[in-house]
XYZ file of C-alpha atoms in Angstrom:
252
model
C -8.021 -12.952 -20.005
C -11.061 -10.891 -19.079
C -10.906 -7.316 -20.297
C -10.535 -4.707 -17.556
C -13.570 -2.867 -18.909
C -15.792 -5.964 -18.736
C -15.184 -6.780 -15.082
C -18.198 -6.729 -12.779
C -17.556 -5.105 -9.404
C -19.516 -5.567 -6.197
C -20.902 -2.255 -4.946
C -19.310 -0.942 -1.740
C -16.953 -3.925 -1.434
C -13.259 -3.135 -1.434
C -10.035 -5.060 -1.816
C -7.198 -2.956 -0.406
C -3.622 -4.168 -0.784
C -1.346 -2.189 1.539
C 2.367 -2.067 0.717
C 4.205 -1.054 3.881
C 7.840 0.051 3.834
C 9.821 -2.018 6.369
C 13.258 -0.700 5.383
C 15.315 -1.156 8.588
C 17.586 1.783 7.729
C 14.643 4.172 7.401
C 12.981 2.998 10.614
C 16.260 3.125 12.528
C 16.528 6.802 11.605
C 12.884 7.436 12.564
C 12.963 5.370 15.777
C 13.431 8.364 18.071
C 10.250 10.008 16.774
C 8.141 6.893 16.292
C 9.220 3.246 16.581
C 8.058 0.801 13.921
C 5.934 -1.036 16.500
C 3.857 2.113 17.076
C 3.543 2.674 13.334
C 2.344 -0.897 12.863
C -0.245 -0.417 15.619
C -1.632 2.593 13.717
C -1.675 0.487 10.555
C -3.692 -2.222 12.306
C -6.288 0.353 13.379
C -6.474 1.545 9.790
C -6.950 -2.000 8.498
C -9.619 -2.633 11.106
C -11.533 0.485 10.011
C -11.688 -0.848 6.452
C -13.015 -4.208 7.621
C -15.626 -2.560 9.844
C -17.087 -0.667 6.879
C -18.212 -3.893 5.246
C -17.745 -7.476 6.397
C -17.044 -8.416 2.765
C -14.096 -6.017 2.497
C -10.698 -7.628 2.198
C -7.294 -6.246 3.181
C -3.880 -7.650 2.358
C -0.647 -6.240 3.792
C 2.670 -6.702 1.981
C 5.988 -5.868 3.638
C 8.591 -4.285 1.359
C 12.086 -4.703 2.732
C 15.461 -3.849 1.223
C 16.217 -7.319 -0.139
C 12.813 -9.026 -0.215
C 9.064 -8.614 0.162
C 6.321 -10.865 1.514
C 2.656 -11.121 2.506
C 2.232 -10.555 6.246
C -1.554 -10.226 6.544
C -4.568 -11.474 4.596
C -7.914 -10.665 6.185
C -9.553 -13.514 4.250
C -7.875 -15.845 6.746
C -10.280 -14.509 9.385
C -13.255 -16.844 9.600
C -16.622 -15.041 9.967
C -17.928 -18.063 11.856
C -15.444 -17.421 14.631
C -12.900 -20.044 13.701
C -10.078 -17.512 13.820
C -10.387 -14.272 15.765
C -9.434 -10.951 14.228
C -7.197 -10.096 17.190
C -5.388 -13.414 16.807
C -4.877 -12.760 13.114
C -3.412 -9.330 13.803
C -1.160 -10.764 16.500
C 0.130 -13.242 13.959
C 0.624 -10.398 11.477
C 2.751 -8.534 14.025
C 4.877 -11.622 14.579
C 5.199 -12.162 10.823
C 6.279 -8.544 10.392
C 8.953 -8.898 13.073
C 10.187 -12.162 11.576
C 10.262 -10.673 8.091
C 12.194 -7.587 9.214
C 14.774 -9.721 10.981
C 15.151 -12.036 7.979
C 15.397 -9.121 5.553
C 17.983 -7.403 7.762
C 20.134 -10.539 7.738
C 19.847 -10.819 3.961
C 20.712 -7.152 3.556
C 23.693 -7.421 5.905
C 25.142 -10.097 3.652
C 24.860 -7.823 0.631
C 27.861 -5.544 0.645
C 26.555 -3.502 -2.276
C 23.705 -1.992 -0.225
C 24.506 1.496 1.040
C 22.664 2.036 4.298
C 22.347 5.804 3.887
C 20.385 5.594 0.631
C 18.994 2.068 0.691
C 15.666 1.770 -1.128
C 12.928 -0.682 -0.287
C 11.894 -3.271 -2.882
C 8.885 -1.334 -4.179
C 8.900 -3.036 -7.569
C 8.651 -6.500 -6.033
C 5.901 -5.443 -3.633
C 3.820 -3.921 -6.444
C 4.219 -7.134 -8.435
C 2.983 -9.198 -5.481
C 0.031 -6.838 -5.048
C -0.975 -7.065 -8.708
C -0.612 -10.858 -8.720
C -2.946 -11.114 -5.731
C -5.500 -8.817 -7.382
C -5.394 -10.791 -10.639
C -5.992 -13.992 -8.667
C -9.115 -12.409 -7.171
C -10.242 -11.254 -10.627
C -10.133 -14.833 -11.873
C -11.904 -16.352 -8.867
C -15.454 -15.444 -9.908
C -17.721 -13.249 -11.974
C -18.026 -10.382 -9.467
C -15.098 -8.803 -7.688
C -14.441 -6.302 -4.915
C -13.161 -2.944 -6.128
C -9.373 -3.183 -5.822
C -6.787 -0.567 -5.045
C -3.225 -0.461 -3.761
C -2.043 1.785 -0.931
C 1.719 2.359 -0.647
C 3.105 3.595 2.688
C 6.578 4.698 1.660
C 9.407 6.214 3.693
C 12.543 5.139 1.839
C 13.987 7.016 -1.141
C 13.330 5.737 -4.650
C 15.727 3.154 -6.077
C 16.734 4.264 -9.607
C 17.668 0.688 -10.504
C 14.002 -0.307 -10.031
C 12.616 2.294 -12.436
C 11.774 -0.027 -15.334
C 10.157 -2.652 -13.078
C 8.164 -0.036 -11.159
C 6.889 1.648 -14.328
C 5.868 -1.720 -15.774
C 3.856 -2.391 -12.612
C 2.255 1.056 -12.839
C 1.145 0.501 -16.427
C -0.147 -2.966 -15.517
C -2.208 -1.426 -12.712
C -3.525 1.224 -15.093
C -4.596 -1.395 -17.608
C -6.325 -3.403 -14.878
C -8.025 -0.230 -13.596
C -6.367 -0.541 -10.170
C -5.660 2.863 -8.588
C -2.455 3.222 -6.587
C -2.785 5.503 -3.551
C 0.415 6.768 -1.936
C 1.155 8.046 1.548
C 4.699 9.329 2.084
C 5.857 8.842 5.659
C 9.420 10.047 5.060
C 10.835 13.487 4.380
C 11.403 12.993 0.642
C 8.792 12.928 -2.090
C 8.692 9.811 -4.239
C 8.800 10.463 -7.984
C 7.846 6.825 -8.551
C 4.689 7.055 -6.473
C 3.773 10.503 -7.767
C 3.670 9.017 -11.248
C 1.947 5.848 -9.998
C -0.902 7.775 -8.370
C -1.311 10.159 -11.303
C -1.271 7.498 -14.021
C -3.651 5.122 -12.228
C -6.014 7.788 -10.864
C -5.000 7.343 -7.243
C -4.287 9.777 -4.404
C -0.779 11.012 -3.585
C -0.510 12.337 -0.036
C 2.419 13.924 1.761
C 2.014 16.186 4.800
C 3.018 19.812 4.465
C 5.310 19.535 7.474
C 8.962 18.767 6.857
C 8.729 15.832 9.265
C 6.879 12.926 7.674
C 6.199 11.317 11.074
C 2.964 13.311 11.281
C 1.633 11.242 8.368
C 2.280 8.058 10.325
C 0.374 9.323 13.355
C -2.587 10.242 11.173
C -3.083 6.689 9.917
C -5.800 6.103 12.504
C -7.408 9.555 12.209
C -10.390 10.808 10.256
C -8.228 12.603 7.687
C -6.593 9.369 6.534
C -9.954 7.614 6.813
C -11.700 9.862 4.309
C -8.736 9.805 1.930
C -8.038 6.096 1.702
C -10.984 4.197 3.219
C -14.144 5.818 1.870
C -14.434 4.957 -1.820
C -16.685 7.871 -2.652
C -14.455 10.442 -0.967
C -11.430 8.947 -2.701
C -13.136 9.294 -6.085
C -13.676 13.001 -5.451
C -10.091 13.532 -4.311
C -8.709 11.652 -7.316
C -10.296 14.250 -9.587
C -8.137 16.976 -8.008
C -4.441 17.210 -8.909
C -2.409 18.262 -5.829
C -0.261 21.340 -6.382
C 3.392 20.577 -6.994
C 2.843 16.902 -7.825
C 5.197 15.629 -10.498
C 2.943 13.827 -12.967
C 5.334 13.726 -15.920
C 6.307 10.226 -17.018
C 10.031 10.328 -17.727
C 9.815 7.744 -20.487
C 7.502 5.052 -21.774
C 8.455 1.406 -21.337
């Protein structure tokens, strides 16, 4: 396998894999402030801003539910020759997201061991899917877009996923794939704090107690300069946010 240090990257071309938390228990609690449909609309604007920066940019969206995870959007399916419109692709992504949430909710309802109050999304599985996609791109040619993973997390961490999550973090580190994190819930994520620190990514959580403000800022300039612009992100990654827990509990 090609060494991470020998990979050739295309300047100004990005591959962004977005892991979006679709935990139905979290979004049911947040529905009064912001329904999932509105959140997804902000996410689509964010994805569109990445694609507008460079027509060679690629964005993949992975839904992380309680019992499963799946790809719901791949911008490479959009034909530059006009075969498939971007709006049509995003409409299909919205339908796929709704279908996935309904399917995941049914699977979760049949699992009596899931406690709704503290149910965690399947972050470990989503990170694995993201890394598999990136490795497939790495092996597709001699030059590659610069990859990174963005996690939009609202659910609490699942302690039972610790080993799998840490393995994914170390795999991302070895592949030189930064993991950016945006917390849209009220609780910090120790998993993602470590993921962003270890891989050189950005960990972002609003100062307000209500994480809904982070969701609304997905389509604003603040989120744009943090997660879209590569050069701005590089500068921010060199600064350790105050209070961020960067201690790895143990090595796997």
